[in-house]
mmCIF file of C-alpha atoms and ligand atoms in Angstrom:
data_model
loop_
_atom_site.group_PDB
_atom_site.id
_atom_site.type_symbol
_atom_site.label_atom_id
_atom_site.label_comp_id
_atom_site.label_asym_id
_atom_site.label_seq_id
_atom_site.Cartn_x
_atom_site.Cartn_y
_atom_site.Cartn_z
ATOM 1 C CA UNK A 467 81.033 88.821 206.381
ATOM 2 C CA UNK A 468 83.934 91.176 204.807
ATOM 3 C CA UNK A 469 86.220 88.601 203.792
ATOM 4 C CA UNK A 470 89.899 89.676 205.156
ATOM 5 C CA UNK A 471 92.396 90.457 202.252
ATOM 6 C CA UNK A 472 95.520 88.158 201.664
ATOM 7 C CA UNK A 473 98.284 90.952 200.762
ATOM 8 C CA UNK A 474 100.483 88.844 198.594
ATOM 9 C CA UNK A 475 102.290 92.045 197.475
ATOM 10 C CA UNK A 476 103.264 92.777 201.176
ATOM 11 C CA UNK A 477 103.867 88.816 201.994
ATOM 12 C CA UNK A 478 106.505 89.326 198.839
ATOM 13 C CA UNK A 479 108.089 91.767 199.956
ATOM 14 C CA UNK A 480 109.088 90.144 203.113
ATOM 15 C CA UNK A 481 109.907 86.864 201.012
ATOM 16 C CA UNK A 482 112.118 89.359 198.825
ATOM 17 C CA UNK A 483 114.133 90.776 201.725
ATOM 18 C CA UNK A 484 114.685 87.662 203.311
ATOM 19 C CA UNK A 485 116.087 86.024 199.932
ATOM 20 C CA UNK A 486 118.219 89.541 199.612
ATOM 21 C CA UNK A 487 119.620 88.428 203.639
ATOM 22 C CA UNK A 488 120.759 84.879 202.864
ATOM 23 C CA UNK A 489 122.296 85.725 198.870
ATOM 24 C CA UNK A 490 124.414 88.163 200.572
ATOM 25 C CA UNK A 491 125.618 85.464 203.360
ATOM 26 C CA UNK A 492 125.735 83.135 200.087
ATOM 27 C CA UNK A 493 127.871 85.313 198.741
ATOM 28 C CA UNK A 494 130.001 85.587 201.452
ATOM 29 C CA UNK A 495 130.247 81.461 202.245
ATOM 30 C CA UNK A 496 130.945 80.804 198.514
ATOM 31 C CA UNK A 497 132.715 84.110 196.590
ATOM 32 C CA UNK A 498 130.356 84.651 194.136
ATOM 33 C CA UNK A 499 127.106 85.754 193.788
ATOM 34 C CA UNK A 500 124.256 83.448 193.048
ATOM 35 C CA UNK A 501 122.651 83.953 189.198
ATOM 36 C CA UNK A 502 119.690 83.798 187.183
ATOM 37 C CA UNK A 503 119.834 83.328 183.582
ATOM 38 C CA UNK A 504 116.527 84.426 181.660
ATOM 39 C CA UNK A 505 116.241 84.043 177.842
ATOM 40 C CA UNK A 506 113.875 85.965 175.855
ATOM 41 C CA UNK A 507 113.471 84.691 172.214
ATOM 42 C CA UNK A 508 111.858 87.884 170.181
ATOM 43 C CA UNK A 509 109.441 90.702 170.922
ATOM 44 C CA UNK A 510 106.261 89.890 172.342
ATOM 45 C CA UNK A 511 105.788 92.967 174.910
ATOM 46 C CA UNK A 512 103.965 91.352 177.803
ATOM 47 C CA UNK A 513 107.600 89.692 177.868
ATOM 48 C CA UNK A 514 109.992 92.033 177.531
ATOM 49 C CA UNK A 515 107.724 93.685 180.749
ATOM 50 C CA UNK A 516 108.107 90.278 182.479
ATOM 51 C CA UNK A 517 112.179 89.468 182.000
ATOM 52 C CA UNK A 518 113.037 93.499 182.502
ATOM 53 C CA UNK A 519 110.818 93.686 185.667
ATOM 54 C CA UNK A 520 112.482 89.637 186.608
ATOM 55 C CA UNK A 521 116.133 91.196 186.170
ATOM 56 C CA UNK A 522 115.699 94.042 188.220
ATOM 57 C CA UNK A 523 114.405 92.176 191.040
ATOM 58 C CA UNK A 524 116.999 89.835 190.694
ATOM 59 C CA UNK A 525 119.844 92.312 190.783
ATOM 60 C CA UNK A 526 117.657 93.727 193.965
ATOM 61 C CA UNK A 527 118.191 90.732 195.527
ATOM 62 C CA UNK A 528 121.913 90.770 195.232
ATOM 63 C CA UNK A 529 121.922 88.513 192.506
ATOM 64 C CA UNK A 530 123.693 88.438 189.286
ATOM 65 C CA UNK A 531 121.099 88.669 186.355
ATOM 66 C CA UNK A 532 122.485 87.460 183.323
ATOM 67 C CA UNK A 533 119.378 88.441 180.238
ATOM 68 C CA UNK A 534 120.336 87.021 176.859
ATOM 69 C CA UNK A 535 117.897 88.382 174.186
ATOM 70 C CA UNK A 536 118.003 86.786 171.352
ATOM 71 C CA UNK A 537 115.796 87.434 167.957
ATOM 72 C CA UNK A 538 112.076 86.008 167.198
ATOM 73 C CA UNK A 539 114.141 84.204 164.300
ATOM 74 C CA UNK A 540 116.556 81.981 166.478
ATOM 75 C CA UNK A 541 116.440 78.550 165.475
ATOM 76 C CA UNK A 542 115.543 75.757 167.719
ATOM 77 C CA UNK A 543 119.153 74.392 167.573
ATOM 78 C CA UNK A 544 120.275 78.081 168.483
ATOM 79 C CA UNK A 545 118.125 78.310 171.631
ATOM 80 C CA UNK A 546 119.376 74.807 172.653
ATOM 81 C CA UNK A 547 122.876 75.831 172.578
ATOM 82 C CA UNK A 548 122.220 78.856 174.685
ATOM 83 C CA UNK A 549 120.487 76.704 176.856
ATOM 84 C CA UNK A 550 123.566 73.894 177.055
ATOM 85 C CA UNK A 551 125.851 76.531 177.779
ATOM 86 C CA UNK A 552 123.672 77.769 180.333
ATOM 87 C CA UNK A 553 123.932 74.436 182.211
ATOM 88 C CA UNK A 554 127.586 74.719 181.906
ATOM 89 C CA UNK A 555 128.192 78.025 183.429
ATOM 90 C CA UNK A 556 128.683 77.761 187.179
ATOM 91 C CA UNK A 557 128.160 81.430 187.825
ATOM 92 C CA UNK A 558 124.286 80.319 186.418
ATOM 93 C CA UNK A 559 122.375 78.738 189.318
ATOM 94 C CA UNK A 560 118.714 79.323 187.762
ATOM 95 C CA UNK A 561 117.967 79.148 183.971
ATOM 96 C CA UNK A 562 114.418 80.439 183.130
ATOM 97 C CA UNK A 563 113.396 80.759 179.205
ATOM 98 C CA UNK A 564 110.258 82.565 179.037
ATOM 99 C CA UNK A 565 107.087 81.133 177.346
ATOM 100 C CA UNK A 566 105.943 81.263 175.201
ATOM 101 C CA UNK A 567 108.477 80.513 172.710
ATOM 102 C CA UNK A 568 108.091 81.521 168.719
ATOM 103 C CA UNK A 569 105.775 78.937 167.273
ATOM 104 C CA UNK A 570 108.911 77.395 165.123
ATOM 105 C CA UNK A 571 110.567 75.950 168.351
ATOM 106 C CA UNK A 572 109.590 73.102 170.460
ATOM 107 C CA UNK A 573 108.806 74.554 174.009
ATOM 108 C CA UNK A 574 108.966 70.719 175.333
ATOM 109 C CA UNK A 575 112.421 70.481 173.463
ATOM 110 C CA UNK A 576 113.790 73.362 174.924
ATOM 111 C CA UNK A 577 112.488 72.986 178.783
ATOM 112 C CA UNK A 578 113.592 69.312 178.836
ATOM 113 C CA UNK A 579 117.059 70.337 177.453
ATOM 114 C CA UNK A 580 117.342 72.790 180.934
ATOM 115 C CA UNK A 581 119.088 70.266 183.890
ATOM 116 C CA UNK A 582 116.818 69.834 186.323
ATOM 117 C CA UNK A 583 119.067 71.618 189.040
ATOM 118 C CA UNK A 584 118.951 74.892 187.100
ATOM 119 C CA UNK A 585 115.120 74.766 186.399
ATOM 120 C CA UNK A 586 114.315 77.565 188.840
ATOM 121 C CA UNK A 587 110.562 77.497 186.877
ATOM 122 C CA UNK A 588 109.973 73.813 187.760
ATOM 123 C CA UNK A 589 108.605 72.635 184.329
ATOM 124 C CA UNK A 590 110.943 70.413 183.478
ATOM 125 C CA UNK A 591 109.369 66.816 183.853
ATOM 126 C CA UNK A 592 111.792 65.766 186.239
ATOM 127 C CA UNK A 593 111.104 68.521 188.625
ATOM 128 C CA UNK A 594 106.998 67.661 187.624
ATOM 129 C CA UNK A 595 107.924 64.241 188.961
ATOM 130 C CA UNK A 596 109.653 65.087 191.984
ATOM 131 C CA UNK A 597 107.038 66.898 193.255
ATOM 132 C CA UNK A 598 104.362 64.270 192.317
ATOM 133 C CA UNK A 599 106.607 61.730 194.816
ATOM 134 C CA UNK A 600 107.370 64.103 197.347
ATOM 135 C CA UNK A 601 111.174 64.223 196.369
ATOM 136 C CA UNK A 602 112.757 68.137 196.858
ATOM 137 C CA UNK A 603 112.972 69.345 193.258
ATOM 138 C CA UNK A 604 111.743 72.949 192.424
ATOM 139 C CA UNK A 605 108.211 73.850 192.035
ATOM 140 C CA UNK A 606 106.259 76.389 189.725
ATOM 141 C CA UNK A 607 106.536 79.719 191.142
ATOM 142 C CA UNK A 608 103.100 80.690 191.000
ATOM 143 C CA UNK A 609 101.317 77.692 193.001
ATOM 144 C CA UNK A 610 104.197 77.741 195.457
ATOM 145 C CA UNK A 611 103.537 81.421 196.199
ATOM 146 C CA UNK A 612 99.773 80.322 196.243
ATOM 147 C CA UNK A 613 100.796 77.978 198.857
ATOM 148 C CA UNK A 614 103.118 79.977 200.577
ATOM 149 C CA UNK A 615 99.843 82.425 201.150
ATOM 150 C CA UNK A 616 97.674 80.080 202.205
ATOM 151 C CA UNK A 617 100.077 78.538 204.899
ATOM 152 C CA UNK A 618 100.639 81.852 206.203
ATOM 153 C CA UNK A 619 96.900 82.488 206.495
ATOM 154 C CA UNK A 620 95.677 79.307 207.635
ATOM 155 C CA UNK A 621 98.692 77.528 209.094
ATOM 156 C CA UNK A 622 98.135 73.915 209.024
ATOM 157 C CA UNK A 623 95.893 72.547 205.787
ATOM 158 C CA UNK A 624 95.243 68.908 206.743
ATOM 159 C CA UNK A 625 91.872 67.689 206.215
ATOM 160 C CA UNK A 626 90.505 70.599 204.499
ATOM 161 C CA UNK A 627 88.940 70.491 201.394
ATOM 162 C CA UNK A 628 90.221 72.457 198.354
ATOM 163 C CA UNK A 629 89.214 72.766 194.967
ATOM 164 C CA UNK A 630 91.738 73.920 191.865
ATOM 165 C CA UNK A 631 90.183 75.263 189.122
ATOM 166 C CA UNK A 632 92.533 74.804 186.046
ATOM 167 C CA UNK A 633 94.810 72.054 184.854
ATOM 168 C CA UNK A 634 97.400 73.502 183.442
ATOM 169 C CA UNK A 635 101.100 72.440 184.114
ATOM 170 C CA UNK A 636 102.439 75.698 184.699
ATOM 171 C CA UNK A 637 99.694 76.276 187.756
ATOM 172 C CA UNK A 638 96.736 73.966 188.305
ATOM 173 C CA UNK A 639 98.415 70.561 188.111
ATOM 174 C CA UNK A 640 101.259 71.759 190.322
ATOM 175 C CA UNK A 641 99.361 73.348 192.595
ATOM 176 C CA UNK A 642 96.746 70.061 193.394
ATOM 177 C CA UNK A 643 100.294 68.500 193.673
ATOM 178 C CA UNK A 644 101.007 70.784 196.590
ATOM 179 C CA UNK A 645 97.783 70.624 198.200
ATOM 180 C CA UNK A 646 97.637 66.826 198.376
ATOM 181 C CA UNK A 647 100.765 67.256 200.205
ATOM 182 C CA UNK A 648 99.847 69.523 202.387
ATOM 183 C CA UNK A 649 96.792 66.720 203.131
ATOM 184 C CA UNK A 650 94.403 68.513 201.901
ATOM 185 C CA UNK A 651 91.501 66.715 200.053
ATOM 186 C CA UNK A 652 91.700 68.180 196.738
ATOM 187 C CA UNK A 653 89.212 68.440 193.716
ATOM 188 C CA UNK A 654 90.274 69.544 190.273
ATOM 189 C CA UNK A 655 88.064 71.515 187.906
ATOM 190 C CA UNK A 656 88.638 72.007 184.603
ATOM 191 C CA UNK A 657 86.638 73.426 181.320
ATOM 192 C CA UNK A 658 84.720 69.854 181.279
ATOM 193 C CA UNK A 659 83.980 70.076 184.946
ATOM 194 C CA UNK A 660 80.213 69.778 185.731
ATOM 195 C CA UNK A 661 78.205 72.013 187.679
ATOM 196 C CA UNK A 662 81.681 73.516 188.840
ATOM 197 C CA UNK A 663 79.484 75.772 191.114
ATOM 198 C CA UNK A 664 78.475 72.965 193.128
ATOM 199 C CA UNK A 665 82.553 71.740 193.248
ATOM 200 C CA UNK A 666 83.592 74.900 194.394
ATOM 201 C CA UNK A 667 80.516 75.274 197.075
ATOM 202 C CA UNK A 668 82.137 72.585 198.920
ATOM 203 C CA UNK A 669 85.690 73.785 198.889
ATOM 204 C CA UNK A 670 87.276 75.524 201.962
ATOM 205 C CA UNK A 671 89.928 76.553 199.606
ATOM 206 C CA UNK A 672 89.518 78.066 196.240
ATOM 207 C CA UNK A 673 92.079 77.986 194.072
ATOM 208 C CA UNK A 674 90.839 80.190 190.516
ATOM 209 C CA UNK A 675 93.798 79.305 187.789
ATOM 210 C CA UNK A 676 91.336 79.737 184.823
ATOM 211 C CA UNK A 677 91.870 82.479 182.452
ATOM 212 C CA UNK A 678 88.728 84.232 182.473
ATOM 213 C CA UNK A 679 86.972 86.975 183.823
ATOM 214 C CA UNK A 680 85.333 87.023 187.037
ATOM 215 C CA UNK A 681 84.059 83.603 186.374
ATOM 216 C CA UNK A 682 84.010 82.454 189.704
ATOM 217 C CA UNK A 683 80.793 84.326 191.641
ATOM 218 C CA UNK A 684 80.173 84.690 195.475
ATOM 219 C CA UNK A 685 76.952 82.459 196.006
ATOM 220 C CA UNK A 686 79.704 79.461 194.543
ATOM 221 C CA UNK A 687 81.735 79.716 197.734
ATOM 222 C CA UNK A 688 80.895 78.387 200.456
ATOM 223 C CA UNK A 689 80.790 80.791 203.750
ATOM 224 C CA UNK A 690 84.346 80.812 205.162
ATOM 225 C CA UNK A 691 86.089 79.723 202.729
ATOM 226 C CA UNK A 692 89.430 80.973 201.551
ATOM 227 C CA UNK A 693 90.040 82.410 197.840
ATOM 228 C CA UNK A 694 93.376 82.426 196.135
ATOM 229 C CA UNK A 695 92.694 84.162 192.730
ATOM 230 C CA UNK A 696 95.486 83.477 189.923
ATOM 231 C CA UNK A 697 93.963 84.599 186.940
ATOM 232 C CA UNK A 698 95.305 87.885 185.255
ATOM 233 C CA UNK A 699 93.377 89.329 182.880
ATOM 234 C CA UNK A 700 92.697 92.829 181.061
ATOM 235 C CA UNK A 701 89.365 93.766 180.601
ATOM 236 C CA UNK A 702 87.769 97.212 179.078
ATOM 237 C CA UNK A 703 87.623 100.278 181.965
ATOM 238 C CA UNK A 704 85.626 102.816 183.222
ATOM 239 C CA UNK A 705 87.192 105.327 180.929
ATOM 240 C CA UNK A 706 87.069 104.873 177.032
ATOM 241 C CA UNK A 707 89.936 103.265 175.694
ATOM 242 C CA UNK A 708 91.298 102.248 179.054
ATOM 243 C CA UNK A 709 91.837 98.861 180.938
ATOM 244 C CA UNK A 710 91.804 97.591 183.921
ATOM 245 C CA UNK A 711 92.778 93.772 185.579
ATOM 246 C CA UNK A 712 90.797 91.754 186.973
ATOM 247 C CA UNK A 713 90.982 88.131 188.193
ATOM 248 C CA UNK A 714 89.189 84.762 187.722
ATOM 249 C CA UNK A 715 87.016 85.779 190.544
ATOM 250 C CA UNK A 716 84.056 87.996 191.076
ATOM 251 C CA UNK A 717 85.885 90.009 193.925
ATOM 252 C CA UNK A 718 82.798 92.128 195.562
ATOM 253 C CA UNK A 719 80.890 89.365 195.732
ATOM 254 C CA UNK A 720 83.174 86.411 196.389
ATOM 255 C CA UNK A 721 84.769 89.008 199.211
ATOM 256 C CA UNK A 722 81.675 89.148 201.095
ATOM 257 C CA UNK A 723 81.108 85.636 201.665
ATOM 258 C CA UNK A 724 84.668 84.079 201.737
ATOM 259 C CA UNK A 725 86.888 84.907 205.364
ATOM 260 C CA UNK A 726 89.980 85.656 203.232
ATOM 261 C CA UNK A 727 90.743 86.420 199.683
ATOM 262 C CA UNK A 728 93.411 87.542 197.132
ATOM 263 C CA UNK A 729 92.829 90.865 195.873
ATOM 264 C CA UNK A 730 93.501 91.367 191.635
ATOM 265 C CA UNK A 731 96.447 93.262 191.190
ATOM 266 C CA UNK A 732 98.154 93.006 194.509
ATOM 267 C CA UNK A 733 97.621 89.281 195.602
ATOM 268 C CA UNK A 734 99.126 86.057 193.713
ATOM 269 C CA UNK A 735 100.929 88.094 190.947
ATOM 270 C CA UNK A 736 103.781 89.907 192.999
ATOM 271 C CA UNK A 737 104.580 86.126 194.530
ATOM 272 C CA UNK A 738 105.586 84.947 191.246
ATOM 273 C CA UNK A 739 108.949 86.656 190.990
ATOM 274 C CA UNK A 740 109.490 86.314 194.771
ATOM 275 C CA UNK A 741 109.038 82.715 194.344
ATOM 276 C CA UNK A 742 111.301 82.638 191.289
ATOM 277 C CA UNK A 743 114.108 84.648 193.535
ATOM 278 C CA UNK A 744 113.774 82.054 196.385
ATOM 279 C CA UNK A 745 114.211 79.060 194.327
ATOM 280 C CA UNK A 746 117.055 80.714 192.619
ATOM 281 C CA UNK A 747 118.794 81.052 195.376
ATOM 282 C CA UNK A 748 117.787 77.293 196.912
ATOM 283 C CA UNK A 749 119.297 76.022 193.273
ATOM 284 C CA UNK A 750 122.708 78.399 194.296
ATOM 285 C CA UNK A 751 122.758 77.137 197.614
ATOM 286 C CA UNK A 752 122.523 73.189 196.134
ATOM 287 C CA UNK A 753 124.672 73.752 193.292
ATOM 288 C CA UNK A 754 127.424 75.500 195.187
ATOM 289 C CA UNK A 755 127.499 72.526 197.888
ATOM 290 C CA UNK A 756 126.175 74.449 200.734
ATOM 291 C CA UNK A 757 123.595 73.314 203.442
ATOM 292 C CA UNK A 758 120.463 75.894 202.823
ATOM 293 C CA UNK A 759 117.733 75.456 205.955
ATOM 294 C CA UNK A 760 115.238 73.605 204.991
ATOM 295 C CA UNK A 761 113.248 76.169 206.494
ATOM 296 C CA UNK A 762 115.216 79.078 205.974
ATOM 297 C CA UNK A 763 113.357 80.595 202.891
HETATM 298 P P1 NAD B 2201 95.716 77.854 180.925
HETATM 299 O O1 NAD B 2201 94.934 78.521 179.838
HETATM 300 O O2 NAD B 2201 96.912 77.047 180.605
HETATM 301 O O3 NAD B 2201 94.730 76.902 181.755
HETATM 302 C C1 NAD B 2201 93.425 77.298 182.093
HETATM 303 C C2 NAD B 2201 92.693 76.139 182.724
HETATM 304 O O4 NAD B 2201 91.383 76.569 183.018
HETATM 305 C C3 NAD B 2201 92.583 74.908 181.839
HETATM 306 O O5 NAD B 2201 93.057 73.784 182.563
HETATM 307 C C4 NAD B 2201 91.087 74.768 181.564
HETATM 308 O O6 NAD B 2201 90.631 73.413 181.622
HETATM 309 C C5 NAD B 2201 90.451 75.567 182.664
HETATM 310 N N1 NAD B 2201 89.222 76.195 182.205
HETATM 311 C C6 NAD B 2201 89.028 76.934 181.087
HETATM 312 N N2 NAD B 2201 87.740 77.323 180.995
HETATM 313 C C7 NAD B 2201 87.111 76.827 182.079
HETATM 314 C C8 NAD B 2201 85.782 76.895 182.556
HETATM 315 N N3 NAD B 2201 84.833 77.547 181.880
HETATM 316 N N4 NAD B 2201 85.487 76.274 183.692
HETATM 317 C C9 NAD B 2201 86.453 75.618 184.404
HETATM 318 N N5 NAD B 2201 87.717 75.533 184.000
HETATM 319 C C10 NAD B 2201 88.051 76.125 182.855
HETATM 320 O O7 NAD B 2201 96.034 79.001 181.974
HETATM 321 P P2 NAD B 2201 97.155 79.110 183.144
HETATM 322 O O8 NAD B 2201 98.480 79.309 182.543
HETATM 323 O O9 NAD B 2201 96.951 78.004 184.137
HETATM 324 O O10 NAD B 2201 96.696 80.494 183.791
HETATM 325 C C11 NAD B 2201 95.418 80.675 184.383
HETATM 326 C C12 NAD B 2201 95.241 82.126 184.775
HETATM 327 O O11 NAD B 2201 96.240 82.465 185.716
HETATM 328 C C13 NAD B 2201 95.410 83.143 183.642
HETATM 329 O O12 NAD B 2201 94.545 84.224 183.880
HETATM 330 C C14 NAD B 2201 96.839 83.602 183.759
HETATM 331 O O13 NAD B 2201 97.024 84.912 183.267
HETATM 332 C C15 NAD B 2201 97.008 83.562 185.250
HETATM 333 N N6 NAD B 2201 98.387 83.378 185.692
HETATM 334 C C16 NAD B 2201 98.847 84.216 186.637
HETATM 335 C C17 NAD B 2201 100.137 84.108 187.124
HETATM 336 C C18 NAD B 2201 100.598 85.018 188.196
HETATM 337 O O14 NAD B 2201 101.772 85.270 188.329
HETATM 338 N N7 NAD B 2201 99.704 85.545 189.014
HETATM 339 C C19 NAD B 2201 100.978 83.106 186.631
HETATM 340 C C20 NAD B 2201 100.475 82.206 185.680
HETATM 341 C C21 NAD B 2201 99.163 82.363 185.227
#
């Protein structure tokens, strides 16, 4: 079997548009634009890369993009009072501070101090909690997207049996979250997992959120099985002194025995900002007072 390829960058693209259709009717039903406020504290250059590409799909989108840049020196009570008068500025429907923060400030402090209704990430804990009763709140962007693919391939999850590999807040924990409520029966894996192999042999979906290398191999998946690969990571190329990405999964040999499967770059990653774009404009749509589908994006 040649497992079929998911084509998250494709699949985001036609999220993208979509979101670009209903801010411009936004627009029109409530005089302003809907906005997204990002906040980058200091230098660190796989950020910059992240918040420049983030405001230029955000302006794409017809939204306003509103960066504030602020030094790797800020104090913690500095960030906080960017972020309170964030929350106070109606033109700002989405607030999104990107991690990770200098180690002199509180990341906890700082997401907590974002209201809920402008947490266009979804880490603040009452947007964690939402989700974990079923209440609308806004999710992390990544396992949404994840979710988003998945639906698209496989239409309706109940009943099967997916494994998350990963923990984290920002993408395993959320996406389980998701997965239970899409009635799935879901295992988590984590670095303490045992014989993860055998987990992820019974798993119909594959969820790889791990931070390493083509960890994941093709005789762990079982035959069928569909493969969302998160993980991002730079590894050494063919050519000296170049890199390449690759994801948490061994693609060539996970592809031939899985029927569908995230390519590395190309698959989850472009979903991310989509995601973030969408939920902006769900939080513009809420905060304004208007009555967004609950289908519509
Ligand atoms: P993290 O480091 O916070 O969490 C990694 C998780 O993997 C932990 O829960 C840990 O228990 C688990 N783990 C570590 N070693 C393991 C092992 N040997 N066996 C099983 N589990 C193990 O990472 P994260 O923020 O969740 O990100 C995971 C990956 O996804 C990274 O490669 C990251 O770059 C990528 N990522 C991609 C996007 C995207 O937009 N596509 C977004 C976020 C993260």
């Amino acid at each position: 079997m040649t497992a079929a390829i998911i084509d998250g960058k494709a699949f985001a693209a036609t999220l993208r548009a979509r979101v670009g259709e209903l801010a411009t009717a936004f627009e029109a039903k409530a005089g302003r634009k809907a906005g997204l406020a990002v906040v980058l504290v200091g230098e660190d250059p796989a950020s910059q890369v992240y918040v420049r590409s983030k405001g230029k799909s955000t302006l794409e989108a017809g939204m306003n993009s509103f960066e504030h840049k602020l030094p790797a020196d800020t104090s913690e009570a500095d960030l906080l009072a960017v972020v309170e008068a964030l929350n106070a500025d109606v033109a700002v429907d989405g607030i999104l501070v990107q991690l990770p923060l200098p180690k002199h400030i509180d990341e906890q402090k700082v997401i907590a101090a974002i209201n809920p209704d402008k947490d266009v990430d979804g880490f603040h804990v009452t947007n964690a909690g939402r989700l974990a009763v079923g209440q609308p709140g806004f999710v992390p962007c990544t396992p949404l997207g994840c979710l988003m693919l998945l639906k698209d391939r496989l239409g309706d999850l109940s009943g099967l049996d997916a494994v998350v590999i990963g923990r984290s807040n920002i993408v395993g924990k959320p996406m389980a979250q998701l997965l239970i409520s899409e009635s799935c029966t879901v295992t988590v894996a984590h670095s303490r997992t045992k014989d993860l192999a055998d987990v992820v042999r019974r798993a119909d979906i594959v969820v790889a959120a791990v931070g390493r290398p083509e960890m994941v191999k093709g005789d762990w998946i079982k035959p069928g099985a569909t493969v969302i690969d998160v993980g991002i990571n730079r590894v050494p190329g063919a050519e000296a002194g170049k890199t390449r990405l690759v994801g948490d999964v061994d693609y060539a040999s996970a592809a031939a025995v899985a029927s569908a499967i995230t390519p590395v770059p190309g698959g989850v990653g472009p979903m991310t900002i989509a995601v973030l774009l969408r939920n902006t404009l769900v939080a513009a749509y809420r905060n304004a007072g208007l009555v967004l589908a609950a289908d519509a994006v």
